[in-house]
Coordinates of C-alpha atoms in Angstrom, one line a residue:
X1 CA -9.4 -119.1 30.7
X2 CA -7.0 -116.8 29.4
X3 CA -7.1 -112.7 28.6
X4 CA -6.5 -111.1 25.3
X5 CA -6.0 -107.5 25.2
X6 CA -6.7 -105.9 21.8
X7 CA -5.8 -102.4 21.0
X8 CA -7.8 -100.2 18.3
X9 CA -5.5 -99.6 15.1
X10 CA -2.6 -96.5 15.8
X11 CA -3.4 -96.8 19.5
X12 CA -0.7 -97.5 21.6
X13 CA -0.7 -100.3 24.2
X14 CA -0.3 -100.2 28.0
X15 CA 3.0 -98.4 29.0
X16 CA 5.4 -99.7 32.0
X17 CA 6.2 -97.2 34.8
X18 CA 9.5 -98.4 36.1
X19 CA 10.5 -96.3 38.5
X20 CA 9.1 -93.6 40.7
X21 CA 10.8 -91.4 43.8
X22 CA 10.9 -88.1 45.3
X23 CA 13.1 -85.6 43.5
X24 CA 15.1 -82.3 44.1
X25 CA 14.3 -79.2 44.2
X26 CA 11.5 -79.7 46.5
X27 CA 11.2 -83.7 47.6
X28 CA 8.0 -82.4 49.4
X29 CA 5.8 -82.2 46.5
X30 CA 7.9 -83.9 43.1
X31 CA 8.3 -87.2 42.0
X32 CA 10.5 -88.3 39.4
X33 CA 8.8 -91.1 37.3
X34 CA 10.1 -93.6 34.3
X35 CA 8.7 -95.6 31.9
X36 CA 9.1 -98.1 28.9
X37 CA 7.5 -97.7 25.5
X38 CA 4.4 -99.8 25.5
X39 CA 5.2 -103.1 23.8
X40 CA 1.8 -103.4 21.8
X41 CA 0.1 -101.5 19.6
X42 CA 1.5 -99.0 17.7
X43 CA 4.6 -96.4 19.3
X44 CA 3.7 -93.7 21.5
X45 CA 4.1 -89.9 20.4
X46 CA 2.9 -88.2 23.5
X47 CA 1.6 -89.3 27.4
X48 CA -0.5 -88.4 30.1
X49 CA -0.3 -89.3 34.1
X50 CA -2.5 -90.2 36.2
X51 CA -2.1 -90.9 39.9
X52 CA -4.0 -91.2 43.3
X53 CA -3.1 -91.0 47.0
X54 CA -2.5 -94.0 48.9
X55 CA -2.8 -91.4 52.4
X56 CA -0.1 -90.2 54.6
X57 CA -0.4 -93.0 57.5
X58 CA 2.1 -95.8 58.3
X59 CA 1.5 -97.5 55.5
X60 CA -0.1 -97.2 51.9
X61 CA -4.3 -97.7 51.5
X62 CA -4.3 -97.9 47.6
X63 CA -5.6 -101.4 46.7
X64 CA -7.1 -102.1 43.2
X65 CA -9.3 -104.7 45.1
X66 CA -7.5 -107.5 43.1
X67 CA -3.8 -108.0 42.3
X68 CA -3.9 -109.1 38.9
X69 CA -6.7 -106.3 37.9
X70 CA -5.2 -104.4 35.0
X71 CA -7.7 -101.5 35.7
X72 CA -7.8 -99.5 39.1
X73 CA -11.3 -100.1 40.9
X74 CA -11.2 -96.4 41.4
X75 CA -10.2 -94.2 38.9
X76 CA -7.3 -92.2 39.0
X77 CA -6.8 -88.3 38.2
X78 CA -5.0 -87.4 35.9
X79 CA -2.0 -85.1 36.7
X80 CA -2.9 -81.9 38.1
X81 CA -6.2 -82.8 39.7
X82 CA -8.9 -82.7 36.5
X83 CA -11.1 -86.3 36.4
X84 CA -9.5 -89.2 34.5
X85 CA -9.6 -88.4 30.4
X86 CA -11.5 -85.2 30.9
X87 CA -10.3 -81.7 29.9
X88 CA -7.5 -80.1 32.6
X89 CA -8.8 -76.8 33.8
X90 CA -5.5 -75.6 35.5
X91 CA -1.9 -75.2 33.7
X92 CA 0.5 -78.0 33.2
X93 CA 3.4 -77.7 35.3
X94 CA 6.8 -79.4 33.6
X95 CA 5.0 -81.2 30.2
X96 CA 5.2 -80.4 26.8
X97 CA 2.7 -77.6 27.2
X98 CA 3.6 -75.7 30.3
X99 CA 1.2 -73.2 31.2
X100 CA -1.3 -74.2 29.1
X101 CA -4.8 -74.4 30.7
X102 CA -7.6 -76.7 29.2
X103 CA -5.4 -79.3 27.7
X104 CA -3.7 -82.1 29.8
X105 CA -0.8 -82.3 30.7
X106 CA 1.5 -84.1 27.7
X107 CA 5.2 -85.6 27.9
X108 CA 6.8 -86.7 24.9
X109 CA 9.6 -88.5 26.9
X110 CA 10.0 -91.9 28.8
X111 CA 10.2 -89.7 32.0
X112 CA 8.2 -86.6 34.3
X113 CA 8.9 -84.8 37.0
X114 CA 5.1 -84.7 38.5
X115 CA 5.3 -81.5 40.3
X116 CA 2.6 -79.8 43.2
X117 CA 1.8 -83.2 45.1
X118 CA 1.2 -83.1 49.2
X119 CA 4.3 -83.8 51.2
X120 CA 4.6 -86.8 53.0
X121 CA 1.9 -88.5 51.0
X122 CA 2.0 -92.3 49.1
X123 CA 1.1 -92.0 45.8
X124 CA 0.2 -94.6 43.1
X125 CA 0.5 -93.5 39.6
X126 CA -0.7 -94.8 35.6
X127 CA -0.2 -93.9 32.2
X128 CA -1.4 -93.5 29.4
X129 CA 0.1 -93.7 25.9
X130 CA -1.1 -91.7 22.8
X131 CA -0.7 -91.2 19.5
X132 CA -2.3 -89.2 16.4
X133 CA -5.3 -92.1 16.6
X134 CA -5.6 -91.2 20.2
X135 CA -5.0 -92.9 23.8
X136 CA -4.3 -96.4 24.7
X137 CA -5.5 -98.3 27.9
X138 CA -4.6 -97.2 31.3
X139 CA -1.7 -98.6 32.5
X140 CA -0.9 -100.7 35.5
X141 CA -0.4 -98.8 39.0
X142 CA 3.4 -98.3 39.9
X143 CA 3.2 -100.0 42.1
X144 CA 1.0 -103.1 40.9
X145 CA 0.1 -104.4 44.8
X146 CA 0.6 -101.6 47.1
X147 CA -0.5 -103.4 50.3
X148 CA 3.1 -105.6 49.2
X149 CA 5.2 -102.6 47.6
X150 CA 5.3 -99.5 49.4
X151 CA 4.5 -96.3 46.8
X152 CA 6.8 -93.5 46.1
X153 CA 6.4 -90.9 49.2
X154 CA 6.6 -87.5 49.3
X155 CA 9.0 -85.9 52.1
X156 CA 8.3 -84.4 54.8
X157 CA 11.1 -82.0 55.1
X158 CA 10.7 -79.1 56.9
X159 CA 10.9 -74.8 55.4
X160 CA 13.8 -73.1 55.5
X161 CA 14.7 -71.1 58.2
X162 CA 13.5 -67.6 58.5
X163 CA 16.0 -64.0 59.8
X164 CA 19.1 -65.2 59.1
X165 CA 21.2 -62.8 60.8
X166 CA 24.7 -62.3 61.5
X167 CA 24.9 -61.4 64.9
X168 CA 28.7 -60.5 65.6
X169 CA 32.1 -60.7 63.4
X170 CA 35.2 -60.7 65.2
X171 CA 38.5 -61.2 64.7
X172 CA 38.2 -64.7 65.1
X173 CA 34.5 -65.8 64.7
X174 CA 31.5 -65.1 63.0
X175 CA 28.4 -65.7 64.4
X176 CA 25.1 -66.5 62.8
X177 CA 21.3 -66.9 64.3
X178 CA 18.3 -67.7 62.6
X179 CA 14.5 -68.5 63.5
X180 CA 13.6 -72.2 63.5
X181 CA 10.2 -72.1 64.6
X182 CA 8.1 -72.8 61.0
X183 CA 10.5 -75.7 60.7
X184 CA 9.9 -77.1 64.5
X185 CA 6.4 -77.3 63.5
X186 CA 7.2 -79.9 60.6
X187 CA 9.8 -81.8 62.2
X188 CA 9.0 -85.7 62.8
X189 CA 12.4 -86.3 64.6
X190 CA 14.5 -83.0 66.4
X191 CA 15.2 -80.3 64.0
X192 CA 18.6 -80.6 62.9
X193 CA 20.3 -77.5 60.6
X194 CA 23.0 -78.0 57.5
X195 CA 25.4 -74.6 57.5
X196 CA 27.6 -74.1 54.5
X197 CA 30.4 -71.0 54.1
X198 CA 32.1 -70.4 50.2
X199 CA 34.0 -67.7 49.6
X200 CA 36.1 -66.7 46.8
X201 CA 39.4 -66.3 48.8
X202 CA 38.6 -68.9 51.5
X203 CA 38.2 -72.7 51.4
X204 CA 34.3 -73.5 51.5
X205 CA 33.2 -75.8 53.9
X206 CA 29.7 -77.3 55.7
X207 CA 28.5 -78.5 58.9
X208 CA 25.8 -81.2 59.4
X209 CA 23.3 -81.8 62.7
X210 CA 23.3 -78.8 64.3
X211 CA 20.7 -78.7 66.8
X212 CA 20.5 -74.7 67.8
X213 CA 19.7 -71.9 66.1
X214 CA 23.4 -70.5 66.5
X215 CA 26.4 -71.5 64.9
X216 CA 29.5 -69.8 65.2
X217 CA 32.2 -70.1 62.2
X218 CA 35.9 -69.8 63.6
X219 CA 37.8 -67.6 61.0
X220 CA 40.9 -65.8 60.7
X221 CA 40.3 -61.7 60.3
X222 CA 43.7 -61.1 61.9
X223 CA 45.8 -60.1 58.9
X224 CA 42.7 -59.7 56.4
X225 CA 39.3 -60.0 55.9
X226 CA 37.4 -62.3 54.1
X227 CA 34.3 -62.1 52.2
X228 CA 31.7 -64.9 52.9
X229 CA 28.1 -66.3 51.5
X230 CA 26.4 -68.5 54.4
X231 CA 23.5 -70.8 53.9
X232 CA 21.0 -72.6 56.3
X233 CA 18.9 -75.4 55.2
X234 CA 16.8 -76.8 57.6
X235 CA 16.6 -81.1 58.3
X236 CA 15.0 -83.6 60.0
X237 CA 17.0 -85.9 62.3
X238 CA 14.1 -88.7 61.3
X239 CA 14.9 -88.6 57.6
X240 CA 18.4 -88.2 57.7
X241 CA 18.0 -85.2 55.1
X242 CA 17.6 -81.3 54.2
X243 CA 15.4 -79.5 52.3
X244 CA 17.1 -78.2 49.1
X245 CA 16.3 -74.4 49.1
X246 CA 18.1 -72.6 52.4
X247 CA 18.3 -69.1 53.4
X248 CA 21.4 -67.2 53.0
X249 CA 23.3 -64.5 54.4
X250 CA 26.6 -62.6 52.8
X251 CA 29.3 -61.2 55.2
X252 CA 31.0 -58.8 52.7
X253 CA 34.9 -58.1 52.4
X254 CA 36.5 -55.0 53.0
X255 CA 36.3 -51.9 51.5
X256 CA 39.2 -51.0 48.5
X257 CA 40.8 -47.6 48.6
X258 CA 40.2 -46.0 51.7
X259 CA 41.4 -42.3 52.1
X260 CA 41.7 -39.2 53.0
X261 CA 40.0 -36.6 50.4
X262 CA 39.9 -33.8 52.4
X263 CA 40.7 -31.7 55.4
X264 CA 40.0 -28.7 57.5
X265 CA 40.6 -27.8 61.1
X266 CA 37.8 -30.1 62.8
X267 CA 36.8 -32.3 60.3
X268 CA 38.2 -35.1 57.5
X269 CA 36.5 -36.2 54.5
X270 CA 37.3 -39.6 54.0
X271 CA 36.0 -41.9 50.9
X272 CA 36.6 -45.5 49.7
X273 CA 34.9 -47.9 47.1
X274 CA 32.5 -50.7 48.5
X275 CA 33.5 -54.8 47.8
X276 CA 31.9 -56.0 44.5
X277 CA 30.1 -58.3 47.3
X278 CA 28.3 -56.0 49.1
X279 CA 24.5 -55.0 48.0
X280 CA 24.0 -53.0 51.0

């Protein structure tokens, strides 16, 4: 026997997610999806997504209970937790209609950014396609057969670090601490830190895999100083990556115009303009 699918007049067919991974800023809790026009019915103004989690184990528990089954035995949500093709009760985050409770969440593109998931969690996600006659059929899962194809995953990266300090500035190093204990409690491998110095009259540069919660920079304050902006993100050895948001510190550069403005027999008035750099 053989299927026919039949869409209502000005309905869209099924759409085609392509393509679906973890994203910057924040690969804990965004995916970045794409998909093809559906190539039925008629063309798509607007879509919604739907998704559900496959778990955070070793592997993915999403099955449709048959790999050729167009519709999911259990019915997705649609993006942003509401109950598949009911009304959303909470703001969409990133569609068409940010901020916008009690209507779902629409893109007008071929591609989302599906924002506010649960880190280090498979996901399986659907579509569906509208138009001004109203919504086509669910789409296929991305992936079709999890137990074969492994779902996009969120990351597991741990926070940034917290009290960035810097702890002593001499003449020929700068020292910098931090707190690494929220991260520790993340961390799937050894916590592992990314360092990064720019400055506007010094060559920026970067460490990667440092395992303390010190660094010290070796500079060269001998015949000036130099104005730096530190950042620490915070890694996992496991994943081979760094969460994207770090914690910085500034090290400011010297004062301008320094002087004398006044002077009695014990005592000196001195005064001097602040670096453009310093907010403190």
């Amino acid at each position: 026997s053989s299927t026919v699918e039949v869409t209502s007049d000005g309905v869209p067919g099924r759409a085609l997610i392509t393509s679906g991974a973890p994203v910057v800023p924040d690969m804990n809790s965004m995916v970045q999806l794409r998909w093809e026009q559906p190539n039925a019915g008629a063309i798509a103004s607007y879509y919604h997504i739907a998704y559900r989690s496959c778990g955070s184990g070793a592997t993915a528990v999403c099955m449709d209970g048959s790999t050729t089954a167009l519709e999911p035995a259990v019915a997705p949500i649609d993006y942003l937790g509401c109950s598949a093709r009911r009304t959303c009760t909470v703001p969409c985050q990133g569609g068409d209609n940010p901020g916008v409770a009690g209507e779902r969440c629409r893109f007008s593109s071929t591609s989302a950014m599906v924002q506010g998931l649960e880190s280090n969690t498979f996901y399986q996600f659907f579509l569906y396609a509208g138009s001004t006659a109203g919504l086509g059929l669910i789409s296929q899962g991305f992936p079709k057969t999890p137990a074969t194809t492994a779902p996009p995953r969120t990351k597991a990266l741990p926070p940034a670090v917290e009290h960035l300090l810097i702890t002593s500035v001499t003449a020929s190093e700068v020292t910098l601490t931090w707190n690494g204990t929220a991260a520790a409690a993340v961390c799937t491998g050894a916590c592992i830190f990314k360092v990064t110095w720019e400055s506007p009259e010094a060559a920026s540069g970067q460490v990667v895999g440092v395992t303390g919660l010190t660094y010290v920079h070796a500079v060269n304050f001998s015949k000036a100083s130099v104005q730096y902006t530190y950042r620490i993100f915070s890694g996992d050895a496991s994943l081979s990556q760094y969460e994207e948001y770090g914690t910085s510190i500034s090290l400011p550069g010297p004062c301008n115009d320094f002087k004398v403005v006044a002077a009695t027999e014990n005592s000196l008035t001195f005064s001097w303009t602040a670096p453009s750099f310093a907010t403190t």
